[in-house]
Amino acid sequence: AQSVTQPDIHITVSEGASLELRCNYSYGATPYLFWYVQSPGQGLQLLLKYFSGDTLVQGIKGFEAEFKRSQSSFNLRKPSVHWSDAAEYFCAVGADSGGGADGLTFGKGTHLIIQP
Amino acid sequence: GAGVSQSPSNKVTEKGKDVELRCDPISGHTALYWYRQSLGQGLEFLIYFQGNSAPDKSGLPSDRFSAERTGGSVSTLTIQRTQQEDSAVYLCASSFARAPQYFGPGTRLLVL
């Protein structure tokens, strides 16, 4: 069965500092990988996705992620965080670029706190 | 354009009552998904529609849960005889072809 692990439940980062959120997946076939962000009381917004090709993908709001097949990882990074980046971040895996008939499998999420 | 909308945004009900949650997908999106988000379980996939058809309903938590989609558009998730463990945020998402899913704001359900 597929699964996604986000090892860090909470991360605190100072404004302006760099950020890396970890994501490890377990999937039997070619994974389609996603990062979503959720602000309080809101739905999920897609930050970026990896389907194939270049293993470093760029997303919105200055985020990027690197797919490493050998490590089964898809870590999210940002060079300099802003206070508005405080939110819950979810990594997800799916069977195709739309998620597939089994939907997306999500990690438990990482809560990002930004210190002034 | 308009995104995925869900109604109601909040619902408080008494244990044993039935509730209906509605999802309006983005116009033209053929695929529709329901998820449940709870503190204990995180985000769980419930059901997928391609057009009006749901090929696999095994993700629904119990036989008290049902879902339908009509006209390839609006979907309704119905929970009968609600229990306190049904309290969660129910999220709907839609997509077109094999594009990524767009999520609605969710319905927050509280069963007293």
JSON list of C-alpha atoms in Angstrom, two decimals:
[
{"chain": "A", "resi": 1, "resn": "ALA", "atom": "CA", "xyz": [0.00, 0.00, 0.00]},
{"chain": "A", "resi": 2, "resn": "GLN", "atom": "CA", "xyz": [1.18, 3.50, -0.68]},
{"chain": "A", "resi": 3, "resn": "SER", "atom": "CA", "xyz": [2.09, 5.82, 2.15]},
{"chain": "A", "resi": 4, "resn": "VAL", "atom": "CA", "xyz": [3.60, 9.23, 2.81]},
{"chain": "A", "resi": 5, "resn": "THR", "atom": "CA", "xyz": [5.64, 10.17, 5.85]},
{"chain": "A", "resi": 6, "resn": "GLN", "atom": "CA", "xyz": [6.29, 13.69, 6.98]},
{"chain": "A", "resi": 7, "resn": "PRO", "atom": "CA", "xyz": [8.64, 13.22, 9.93]},
{"chain": "A", "resi": 8, "resn": "ASP", "atom": "CA", "xyz": [8.29, 16.72, 11.35]},
{"chain": "A", "resi": 9, "resn": "ILE", "atom": "CA", "xyz": [4.94, 17.56, 12.95]},
{"chain": "A", "resi": 10, "resn": "HIS", "atom": "CA", "xyz": [6.03, 21.13, 13.76]},
{"chain": "A", "resi": 11, "resn": "ILE", "atom": "CA", "xyz": [8.84, 23.29, 12.43]},
{"chain": "A", "resi": 12, "resn": "THR", "atom": "CA", "xyz": [9.74, 26.77, 13.64]},
{"chain": "A", "resi": 13, "resn": "VAL", "atom": "CA", "xyz": [11.78, 29.02, 11.39]},
{"chain": "A", "resi": 14, "resn": "SER", "atom": "CA", "xyz": [12.82, 32.63, 11.72]},
{"chain": "A", "resi": 15, "resn": "GLU", "atom": "CA", "xyz": [11.51, 35.02, 9.09]},
{"chain": "A", "resi": 16, "resn": "GLY", "atom": "CA", "xyz": [14.07, 35.33, 6.31]},
{"chain": "A", "resi": 17, "resn": "ALA", "atom": "CA", "xyz": [15.69, 31.98, 7.08]},
{"chain": "A", "resi": 18, "resn": "SER", "atom": "CA", "xyz": [15.70, 29.03, 4.72]},
{"chain": "A", "resi": 19, "resn": "LEU", "atom": "CA", "xyz": [13.23, 26.18, 5.02]},
{"chain": "A", "resi": 20, "resn": "GLU", "atom": "CA", "xyz": [13.20, 22.48, 4.22]},
{"chain": "A", "resi": 21, "resn": "LEU", "atom": "CA", "xyz": [10.20, 20.25, 4.88]},
{"chain": "A", "resi": 22, "resn": "ARG", "atom": "CA", "xyz": [10.79, 16.55, 4.59]},
{"chain": "A", "resi": 23, "resn": "CYS", "atom": "CA", "xyz": [8.63, 14.02, 2.78]},
{"chain": "A", "resi": 24, "resn": "ASN", "atom": "CA", "xyz": [9.24, 10.32, 2.23]},
{"chain": "A", "resi": 25, "resn": "TYR", "atom": "CA", "xyz": [6.91, 8.14, 0.21]},
{"chain": "A", "resi": 26, "resn": "SER", "atom": "CA", "xyz": [6.31, 4.47, -0.36]},
{"chain": "A", "resi": 27, "resn": "TYR", "atom": "CA", "xyz": [4.77, 3.61, -3.71]},
{"chain": "A", "resi": 28, "resn": "GLY", "atom": "CA", "xyz": [5.00, 0.54, -5.91]},
{"chain": "A", "resi": 29, "resn": "ALA", "atom": "CA", "xyz": [4.92, 2.26, -9.26]},
{"chain": "A", "resi": 30, "resn": "THR", "atom": "CA", "xyz": [6.00, 5.59, -10.70]},
{"chain": "A", "resi": 31, "resn": "PRO", "atom": "CA", "xyz": [4.90, 8.14, -8.13]},
{"chain": "A", "resi": 32, "resn": "TYR", "atom": "CA", "xyz": [3.11, 11.35, -8.91]},
{"chain": "A", "resi": 33, "resn": "LEU", "atom": "CA", "xyz": [4.05, 13.70, -6.09]},
{"chain": "A", "resi": 34, "resn": "PHE", "atom": "CA", "xyz": [2.45, 16.87, -4.81]},
{"chain": "A", "resi": 35, "resn": "TRP", "atom": "CA", "xyz": [2.88, 19.48, -2.12]},
{"chain": "A", "resi": 36, "resn": "TYR", "atom": "CA", "xyz": [-0.19, 21.34, -0.88]},
{"chain": "A", "resi": 37, "resn": "VAL", "atom": "CA", "xyz": [-0.49, 24.16, 1.65]},
{"chain": "A", "resi": 38, "resn": "GLN", "atom": "CA", "xyz": [-3.44, 24.78, 3.95]},
{"chain": "A", "resi": 39, "resn": "SER", "atom": "CA", "xyz": [-4.00, 28.03, 5.83]},
{"chain": "A", "resi": 40, "resn": "PRO", "atom": "CA", "xyz": [-6.33, 28.01, 8.86]},
{"chain": "A", "resi": 41, "resn": "GLY", "atom": "CA", "xyz": [-9.94, 27.46, 7.85]},
{"chain": "A", "resi": 42, "resn": "GLN", "atom": "CA", "xyz": [-9.03, 27.11, 4.19]},
{"chain": "A", "resi": 43, "resn": "GLY", "atom": "CA", "xyz": [-8.89, 24.31, 1.67]},
{"chain": "A", "resi": 44, "resn": "LEU", "atom": "CA", "xyz": [-5.70, 22.96, 0.18]},
{"chain": "A", "resi": 45, "resn": "GLN", "atom": "CA", "xyz": [-3.74, 24.95, -2.39]},
{"chain": "A", "resi": 46, "resn": "LEU", "atom": "CA", "xyz": [-1.35, 23.23, -4.76]},
{"chain": "A", "resi": 47, "resn": "LEU", "atom": "CA", "xyz": [2.22, 24.46, -4.38]},
{"chain": "A", "resi": 48, "resn": "LEU", "atom": "CA", "xyz": [3.94, 22.22, -6.90]},
{"chain": "A", "resi": 49, "resn": "LYS", "atom": "CA", "xyz": [3.94, 18.78, -8.47]},
{"chain": "A", "resi": 50, "resn": "TYR", "atom": "CA", "xyz": [6.38, 16.24, -9.86]},
{"chain": "A", "resi": 51, "resn": "PHE", "atom": "CA", "xyz": [5.40, 13.86, -12.62]},
{"chain": "A", "resi": 52, "resn": "SER", "atom": "CA", "xyz": [8.59, 13.13, -14.54]},
{"chain": "A", "resi": 53, "resn": "GLY", "atom": "CA", "xyz": [11.65, 14.77, -16.05]},
{"chain": "A", "resi": 54, "resn": "ASP", "atom": "CA", "xyz": [13.73, 17.31, -14.17]},
{"chain": "A", "resi": 55, "resn": "THR", "atom": "CA", "xyz": [13.91, 16.24, -10.55]},
{"chain": "A", "resi": 56, "resn": "LEU", "atom": "CA", "xyz": [13.95, 19.82, -9.27]},
{"chain": "A", "resi": 57, "resn": "VAL", "atom": "CA", "xyz": [10.54, 21.41, -9.68]},
{"chain": "A", "resi": 58, "resn": "GLN", "atom": "CA", "xyz": [9.53, 24.99, -9.11]},
{"chain": "A", "resi": 59, "resn": "GLY", "atom": "CA", "xyz": [6.22, 26.02, -7.63]},
{"chain": "A", "resi": 60, "resn": "ILE", "atom": "CA", "xyz": [4.29, 29.04, -6.54]},
{"chain": "A", "resi": 61, "resn": "LYS", "atom": "CA", "xyz": [5.29, 31.46, -3.78]},
{"chain": "A", "resi": 62, "resn": "GLY", "atom": "CA", "xyz": [9.00, 30.77, -4.30]},
{"chain": "A", "resi": 63, "resn": "PHE", "atom": "CA", "xyz": [8.86, 27.11, -3.28]},
{"chain": "A", "resi": 64, "resn": "GLU", "atom": "CA", "xyz": [10.76, 24.30, -4.92]},
{"chain": "A", "resi": 65, "resn": "ALA", "atom": "CA", "xyz": [11.04, 20.57, -4.33]},
{"chain": "A", "resi": 66, "resn": "GLU", "atom": "CA", "xyz": [13.54, 17.91, -5.29]},
{"chain": "A", "resi": 67, "resn": "PHE", "atom": "CA", "xyz": [12.59, 14.35, -6.18]},
{"chain": "A", "resi": 68, "resn": "LYS", "atom": "CA", "xyz": [15.16, 11.77, -5.14]},
{"chain": "A", "resi": 69, "resn": "ARG", "atom": "CA", "xyz": [14.14, 8.31, -6.25]},
{"chain": "A", "resi": 70, "resn": "SER", "atom": "CA", "xyz": [17.01, 6.58, -4.45]},
{"chain": "A", "resi": 71, "resn": "GLN", "atom": "CA", "xyz": [15.87, 8.08, -1.14]},
{"chain": "A", "resi": 72, "resn": "SER", "atom": "CA", "xyz": [12.12, 7.95, -1.88]},
{"chain": "A", "resi": 73, "resn": "SER", "atom": "CA", "xyz": [12.00, 11.59, -0.91]},
{"chain": "A", "resi": 74, "resn": "PHE", "atom": "CA", "xyz": [10.35, 14.73, -2.18]},
{"chain": "A", "resi": 75, "resn": "ASN", "atom": "CA", "xyz": [11.50, 17.53, 0.13]},
{"chain": "A", "resi": 76, "resn": "LEU", "atom": "CA", "xyz": [10.09, 21.03, -0.09]},
{"chain": "A", "resi": 77, "resn": "ARG", "atom": "CA", "xyz": [12.41, 24.04, 0.17]},
{"chain": "A", "resi": 78, "resn": "LYS", "atom": "CA", "xyz": [12.29, 27.80, 0.22]},
{"chain": "A", "resi": 79, "resn": "PRO", "atom": "CA", "xyz": [15.37, 30.04, 0.40]},
{"chain": "A", "resi": 80, "resn": "SER", "atom": "CA", "xyz": [13.80, 32.76, 2.56]},
{"chain": "A", "resi": 81, "resn": "VAL", "atom": "CA", "xyz": [10.50, 32.39, 4.39]},
{"chain": "A", "resi": 82, "resn": "HIS", "atom": "CA", "xyz": [7.97, 35.14, 4.97]},
{"chain": "A", "resi": 83, "resn": "TRP", "atom": "CA", "xyz": [5.53, 35.44, 7.86]},
{"chain": "A", "resi": 84, "resn": "SER", "atom": "CA", "xyz": [2.71, 34.66, 5.42]},
{"chain": "A", "resi": 85, "resn": "ASP", "atom": "CA", "xyz": [4.19, 31.19, 4.85]},
{"chain": "A", "resi": 86, "resn": "ALA", "atom": "CA", "xyz": [2.96, 30.07, 8.28]},
{"chain": "A", "resi": 87, "resn": "ALA", "atom": "CA", "xyz": [0.52, 27.25, 7.50]},
{"chain": "A", "resi": 88, "resn": "GLU", "atom": "CA", "xyz": [0.12, 23.47, 7.35]},
{"chain": "A", "resi": 89, "resn": "TYR", "atom": "CA", "xyz": [2.00, 21.72, 4.55]},
{"chain": "A", "resi": 90, "resn": "PHE", "atom": "CA", "xyz": [1.00, 18.38, 3.11]},
{"chain": "A", "resi": 91, "resn": "CYS", "atom": "CA", "xyz": [2.93, 16.05, 0.86]},
{"chain": "A", "resi": 92, "resn": "ALA", "atom": "CA", "xyz": [0.87, 13.64, -1.24]},
{"chain": "A", "resi": 93, "resn": "VAL", "atom": "CA", "xyz": [1.32, 10.80, -3.73]},
{"chain": "A", "resi": 94, "resn": "GLY", "atom": "CA", "xyz": [-1.06, 9.61, -6.43]},
{"chain": "A", "resi": 95, "resn": "ALA", "atom": "CA", "xyz": [-1.34, 7.09, -9.23]},
{"chain": "A", "resi": 96, "resn": "ASP", "atom": "CA", "xyz": [-1.45, 9.72, -11.95]},
{"chain": "A", "resi": 97, "resn": "SER", "atom": "CA", "xyz": [-1.23, 13.44, -12.45]},
{"chain": "A", "resi": 98, "resn": "GLY", "atom": "CA", "xyz": [-4.82, 13.93, -11.36]},
{"chain": "A", "resi": 99, "resn": "GLY", "atom": "CA", "xyz": [-4.56, 11.62, -8.40]},
{"chain": "A", "resi": 100, "resn": "GLY", "atom": "CA", "xyz": [-6.20, 8.62, -9.98]},
{"chain": "A", "resi": 101, "resn": "ALA", "atom": "CA", "xyz": [-9.23, 6.60, -9.01]},
{"chain": "A", "resi": 102, "resn": "ASP", "atom": "CA", "xyz": [-7.81, 5.95, -5.55]},
{"chain": "A", "resi": 103, "resn": "GLY", "atom": "CA", "xyz": [-7.33, 9.64, -4.86]},
{"chain": "A", "resi": 104, "resn": "LEU", "atom": "CA", "xyz": [-4.27, 11.12, -3.25]},
{"chain": "A", "resi": 105, "resn": "THR", "atom": "CA", "xyz": [-2.54, 9.65, -0.23]},
{"chain": "A", "resi": 106, "resn": "PHE", "atom": "CA", "xyz": [-1.45, 12.43, 2.10]},
{"chain": "A", "resi": 107, "resn": "GLY", "atom": "CA", "xyz": [1.11, 12.68, 4.83]},
{"chain": "A", "resi": 108, "resn": "LYS", "atom": "CA", "xyz": [0.03, 13.85, 8.29]},
{"chain": "A", "resi": 109, "resn": "GLY", "atom": "CA", "xyz": [1.27, 17.36, 7.56]},
{"chain": "A", "resi": 110, "resn": "THR", "atom": "CA", "xyz": [3.92, 19.69, 8.93]},
{"chain": "A", "resi": 111, "resn": "HIS", "atom": "CA", "xyz": [2.85, 22.78, 10.83]},
{"chain": "A", "resi": 112, "resn": "LEU", "atom": "CA", "xyz": [5.16, 25.67, 9.96]},
{"chain": "A", "resi": 113, "resn": "ILE", "atom": "CA", "xyz": [5.59, 28.45, 12.50]},
{"chain": "A", "resi": 114, "resn": "ILE", "atom": "CA", "xyz": [7.41, 31.64, 11.54]},
{"chain": "A", "resi": 115, "resn": "GLN", "atom": "CA", "xyz": [9.22, 33.57, 14.25]},
{"chain": "A", "resi": 116, "resn": "PRO", "atom": "CA", "xyz": [9.66, 37.32, 13.73]},
{"chain": "B", "resi": 1, "resn": "GLY", "atom": "CA", "xyz": [-12.95, 31.81, -12.59]},
{"chain": "B", "resi": 2, "resn": "ALA", "atom": "CA", "xyz": [-14.93, 30.28, -9.75]},
{"chain": "B", "resi": 3, "resn": "GLY", "atom": "CA", "xyz": [-13.26, 27.60, -7.72]},
{"chain": "B", "resi": 4, "resn": "VAL", "atom": "CA", "xyz": [-14.68, 24.56, -5.99]},
{"chain": "B", "resi": 5, "resn": "SER", "atom": "CA", "xyz": [-17.43, 25.55, -3.61]},
{"chain": "B", "resi": 6, "resn": "GLN", "atom": "CA", "xyz": [-18.86, 23.59, -0.71]},
{"chain": "B", "resi": 7, "resn": "SER", "atom": "CA", "xyz": [-21.90, 24.09, 1.45]},
{"chain": "B", "resi": 8, "resn": "PRO", "atom": "CA", "xyz": [-22.59, 24.49, 4.22]},
{"chain": "B", "resi": 9, "resn": "SER", "atom": "CA", "xyz": [-19.27, 25.81, 5.46]},
{"chain": "B", "resi": 10, "resn": "ASN", "atom": "CA", "xyz": [-20.15, 24.68, 8.99]},
{"chain": "B", "resi": 11, "resn": "LYS", "atom": "CA", "xyz": [-22.71, 22.18, 10.22]},
{"chain": "B", "resi": 12, "resn": "VAL", "atom": "CA", "xyz": [-23.59, 21.30, 13.79]},
{"chain": "B", "resi": 13, "resn": "THR", "atom": "CA", "xyz": [-25.90, 18.35, 14.23]},
{"chain": "B", "resi": 14, "resn": "GLU", "atom": "CA", "xyz": [-27.09, 15.99, 16.92]},
{"chain": "B", "resi": 15, "resn": "LYS", "atom": "CA", "xyz": [-26.00, 12.40, 17.08]},
{"chain": "B", "resi": 16, "resn": "GLY", "atom": "CA", "xyz": [-28.35, 10.21, 15.07]},
{"chain": "B", "resi": 17, "resn": "LYS", "atom": "CA", "xyz": [-29.41, 12.89, 12.59]},
{"chain": "B", "resi": 18, "resn": "ASP", "atom": "CA", "xyz": [-28.71, 12.71, 8.86]},
{"chain": "B", "resi": 19, "resn": "VAL", "atom": "CA", "xyz": [-26.62, 15.36, 7.11]},
{"chain": "B", "resi": 20, "resn": "GLU", "atom": "CA", "xyz": [-26.01, 16.29, 3.49]},
{"chain": "B", "resi": 21, "resn": "LEU", "atom": "CA", "xyz": [-22.85, 17.99, 2.32]},
{"chain": "B", "resi": 22, "resn": "ARG", "atom": "CA", "xyz": [-22.71, 19.59, -1.10]},
{"chain": "B", "resi": 23, "resn": "CYS", "atom": "CA", "xyz": [-19.86, 20.15, -3.52]},
{"chain": "B", "resi": 24, "resn": "ASP", "atom": "CA", "xyz": [-19.92, 22.29, -6.66]},
{"chain": "B", "resi": 25, "resn": "PRO", "atom": "CA", "xyz": [-16.83, 21.49, -8.73]},
{"chain": "B", "resi": 26, "resn": "ILE", "atom": "CA", "xyz": [-15.13, 23.79, -11.17]},
{"chain": "B", "resi": 27, "resn": "SER", "atom": "CA", "xyz": [-17.17, 23.91, -14.36]},
{"chain": "B", "resi": 28, "resn": "GLY", "atom": "CA", "xyz": [-16.02, 21.30, -16.85]},
{"chain": "B", "resi": 29, "resn": "HIS", "atom": "CA", "xyz": [-14.09, 19.24, -14.34]},
{"chain": "B", "resi": 30, "resn": "THR", "atom": "CA", "xyz": [-15.00, 15.62, -14.94]},
{"chain": "B", "resi": 31, "resn": "ALA", "atom": "CA", "xyz": [-13.30, 14.12, -11.89]},
{"chain": "B", "resi": 32, "resn": "LEU", "atom": "CA", "xyz": [-14.52, 14.79, -8.36]},
{"chain": "B", "resi": 33, "resn": "TYR", "atom": "CA", "xyz": [-13.07, 13.59, -5.07]},
{"chain": "B", "resi": 34, "resn": "TRP", "atom": "CA", "xyz": [-14.22, 13.59, -1.45]},
{"chain": "B", "resi": 35, "resn": "TYR", "atom": "CA", "xyz": [-11.77, 13.53, 1.45]},
{"chain": "B", "resi": 36, "resn": "ARG", "atom": "CA", "xyz": [-12.16, 13.67, 5.21]},
{"chain": "B", "resi": 37, "resn": "GLN", "atom": "CA", "xyz": [-9.75, 15.56, 7.42]},
{"chain": "B", "resi": 38, "resn": "SER", "atom": "CA", "xyz": [-9.72, 14.78, 11.12]},
{"chain": "B", "resi": 39, "resn": "LEU", "atom": "CA", "xyz": [-7.22, 15.28, 13.92]},
{"chain": "B", "resi": 40, "resn": "GLY", "atom": "CA", "xyz": [-6.68, 11.60, 14.49]},
{"chain": "B", "resi": 41, "resn": "GLN", "atom": "CA", "xyz": [-6.63, 10.32, 10.93]},
{"chain": "B", "resi": 42, "resn": "GLY", "atom": "CA", "xyz": [-5.29, 13.21, 8.89]},
{"chain": "B", "resi": 43, "resn": "LEU", "atom": "CA", "xyz": [-6.54, 13.47, 5.31]},
{"chain": "B", "resi": 44, "resn": "GLU", "atom": "CA", "xyz": [-8.37, 10.36, 4.11]},
{"chain": "B", "resi": 45, "resn": "PHE", "atom": "CA", "xyz": [-9.65, 9.70, 0.61]},
{"chain": "B", "resi": 46, "resn": "LEU", "atom": "CA", "xyz": [-13.33, 8.74, 0.60]},
{"chain": "B", "resi": 47, "resn": "ILE", "atom": "CA", "xyz": [-14.59, 8.42, -2.95]},
{"chain": "B", "resi": 48, "resn": "TYR", "atom": "CA", "xyz": [-13.89, 9.36, -6.57]},
{"chain": "B", "resi": 49, "resn": "PHE", "atom": "CA", "xyz": [-16.32, 10.19, -9.35]},
{"chain": "B", "resi": 50, "resn": "GLN", "atom": "CA", "xyz": [-15.54, 10.16, -13.04]},
{"chain": "B", "resi": 51, "resn": "GLY", "atom": "CA", "xyz": [-18.56, 11.85, -14.53]},
{"chain": "B", "resi": 52, "resn": "ASN", "atom": "CA", "xyz": [-21.51, 10.53, -12.55]},
{"chain": "B", "resi": 53, "resn": "SER", "atom": "CA", "xyz": [-19.94, 7.17, -11.86]},
{"chain": "B", "resi": 54, "resn": "ALA", "atom": "CA", "xyz": [-18.10, 6.09, -8.72]},
{"chain": "B", "resi": 55, "resn": "PRO", "atom": "CA", "xyz": [-16.30, 2.86, -9.62]},
{"chain": "B", "resi": 56, "resn": "ASP", "atom": "CA", "xyz": [-15.15, 2.09, -6.08]},
{"chain": "B", "resi": 57, "resn": "LYS", "atom": "CA", "xyz": [-16.96, 2.97, -2.88]},
{"chain": "B", "resi": 58, "resn": "SER", "atom": "CA", "xyz": [-14.74, 1.00, -0.55]},
{"chain": "B", "resi": 59, "resn": "GLY", "atom": "CA", "xyz": [-13.12, 4.15, 0.81]},
{"chain": "B", "resi": 60, "resn": "LEU", "atom": "CA", "xyz": [-16.33, 5.26, 2.47]},
{"chain": "B", "resi": 61, "resn": "PRO", "atom": "CA", "xyz": [-15.91, 4.69, 6.25]},
{"chain": "B", "resi": 62, "resn": "SER", "atom": "CA", "xyz": [-19.18, 2.82, 6.79]},
{"chain": "B", "resi": 63, "resn": "ASP", "atom": "CA", "xyz": [-22.49, 2.02, 5.14]},
{"chain": "B", "resi": 64, "resn": "ARG", "atom": "CA", "xyz": [-23.90, 5.14, 6.78]},
{"chain": "B", "resi": 65, "resn": "PHE", "atom": "CA", "xyz": [-21.96, 7.14, 4.19]},
{"chain": "B", "resi": 66, "resn": "SER", "atom": "CA", "xyz": [-23.16, 7.52, 0.62]},
{"chain": "B", "resi": 67, "resn": "ALA", "atom": "CA", "xyz": [-22.36, 9.86, -2.23]},
{"chain": "B", "resi": 68, "resn": "GLU", "atom": "CA", "xyz": [-23.83, 10.72, -5.55]},
{"chain": "B", "resi": 69, "resn": "ARG", "atom": "CA", "xyz": [-23.12, 13.02, -8.43]},
{"chain": "B", "resi": 70, "resn": "THR", "atom": "CA", "xyz": [-25.67, 14.22, -10.91]},
{"chain": "B", "resi": 71, "resn": "GLY", "atom": "CA", "xyz": [-25.29, 15.81, -14.33]},
{"chain": "B", "resi": 72, "resn": "GLY", "atom": "CA", "xyz": [-21.55, 15.39, -14.12]},
{"chain": "B", "resi": 73, "resn": "SER", "atom": "CA", "xyz": [-21.47, 18.37, -11.79]},
{"chain": "B", "resi": 74, "resn": "VAL", "atom": "CA", "xyz": [-22.78, 18.76, -8.25]},
{"chain": "B", "resi": 75, "resn": "SER", "atom": "CA", "xyz": [-22.04, 16.03, -5.74]},
{"chain": "B", "resi": 76, "resn": "THR", "atom": "CA", "xyz": [-23.68, 15.27, -2.41]},
{"chain": "B", "resi": 77, "resn": "LEU", "atom": "CA", "xyz": [-22.12, 13.34, 0.44]},
{"chain": "B", "resi": 78, "resn": "THR", "atom": "CA", "xyz": [-24.76, 12.02, 2.83]},
{"chain": "B", "resi": 79, "resn": "ILE", "atom": "CA", "xyz": [-24.08, 10.72, 6.31]},
{"chain": "B", "resi": 80, "resn": "GLN", "atom": "CA", "xyz": [-26.96, 8.89, 7.95]},
{"chain": "B", "resi": 81, "resn": "ARG", "atom": "CA", "xyz": [-27.40, 8.46, 11.69]},
{"chain": "B", "resi": 82, "resn": "THR", "atom": "CA", "xyz": [-24.37, 10.61, 12.43]},
{"chain": "B", "resi": 83, "resn": "GLN", "atom": "CA", "xyz": [-21.97, 9.60, 15.17]},
{"chain": "B", "resi": 84, "resn": "GLN", "atom": "CA", "xyz": [-19.52, 11.74, 17.12]},
{"chain": "B", "resi": 85, "resn": "GLU", "atom": "CA", "xyz": [-16.60, 10.13, 15.29]},
{"chain": "B", "resi": 86, "resn": "ASP", "atom": "CA", "xyz": [-17.97, 11.60, 12.06]},
{"chain": "B", "resi": 87, "resn": "SER", "atom": "CA", "xyz": [-16.94, 15.06, 13.26]},
{"chain": "B", "resi": 88, "resn": "ALA", "atom": "CA", "xyz": [-14.33, 16.28, 10.80]},
{"chain": "B", "resi": 89, "resn": "VAL", "atom": "CA", "xyz": [-13.74, 18.61, 7.89]},
{"chain": "B", "resi": 90, "resn": "TYR", "atom": "CA", "xyz": [-15.04, 17.17, 4.64]},
{"chain": "B", "resi": 91, "resn": "LEU", "atom": "CA", "xyz": [-13.11, 18.38, 1.61]},
{"chain": "B", "resi": 92, "resn": "CYS", "atom": "CA", "xyz": [-14.11, 18.15, -2.01]},
{"chain": "B", "resi": 93, "resn": "ALA", "atom": "CA", "xyz": [-11.73, 18.43, -4.96]},
{"chain": "B", "resi": 94, "resn": "SER", "atom": "CA", "xyz": [-12.15, 18.39, -8.71]},
{"chain": "B", "resi": 95, "resn": "SER", "atom": "CA", "xyz": [-9.88, 18.01, -11.71]},
{"chain": "B", "resi": 96, "resn": "PHE", "atom": "CA", "xyz": [-10.03, 17.86, -15.48]},
{"chain": "B", "resi": 97, "resn": "ALA", "atom": "CA", "xyz": [-8.37, 15.18, -17.58]},
{"chain": "B", "resi": 98, "resn": "ARG", "atom": "CA", "xyz": [-5.20, 14.42, -15.62]},
{"chain": "B", "resi": 99, "resn": "ALA", "atom": "CA", "xyz": [-4.58, 17.85, -14.18]},
{"chain": "B", "resi": 100, "resn": "PRO", "atom": "CA", "xyz": [-3.97, 18.22, -10.46]},
{"chain": "B", "resi": 101, "resn": "GLN", "atom": "CA", "xyz": [-6.89, 18.49, -8.07]},
{"chain": "B", "resi": 102, "resn": "TYR", "atom": "CA", "xyz": [-8.30, 21.80, -6.92]},
{"chain": "B", "resi": 103, "resn": "PHE", "atom": "CA", "xyz": [-9.77, 21.74, -3.43]},
{"chain": "B", "resi": 104, "resn": "GLY", "atom": "CA", "xyz": [-12.77, 23.50, -1.97]},
{"chain": "B", "resi": 105, "resn": "PRO", "atom": "CA", "xyz": [-12.75, 25.23, 1.43]},
{"chain": "B", "resi": 106, "resn": "GLY", "atom": "CA", "xyz": [-14.41, 22.27, 3.14]},
{"chain": "B", "resi": 107, "resn": "THR", "atom": "CA", "xyz": [-17.42, 21.68, 5.36]},
{"chain": "B", "resi": 108, "resn": "ARG", "atom": "CA", "xyz": [-16.68, 21.54, 9.06]},
{"chain": "B", "resi": 109, "resn": "LEU", "atom": "CA", "xyz": [-19.04, 19.00, 10.64]},
{"chain": "B", "resi": 110, "resn": "LEU", "atom": "CA", "xyz": [-19.56, 18.78, 14.38]},
{"chain": "B", "resi": 111, "resn": "VAL", "atom": "CA", "xyz": [-21.72, 16.00, 15.79]},
{"chain": "B", "resi": 112, "resn": "LEU", "atom": "CA", "xyz": [-22.87, 16.62, 19.34]}
]
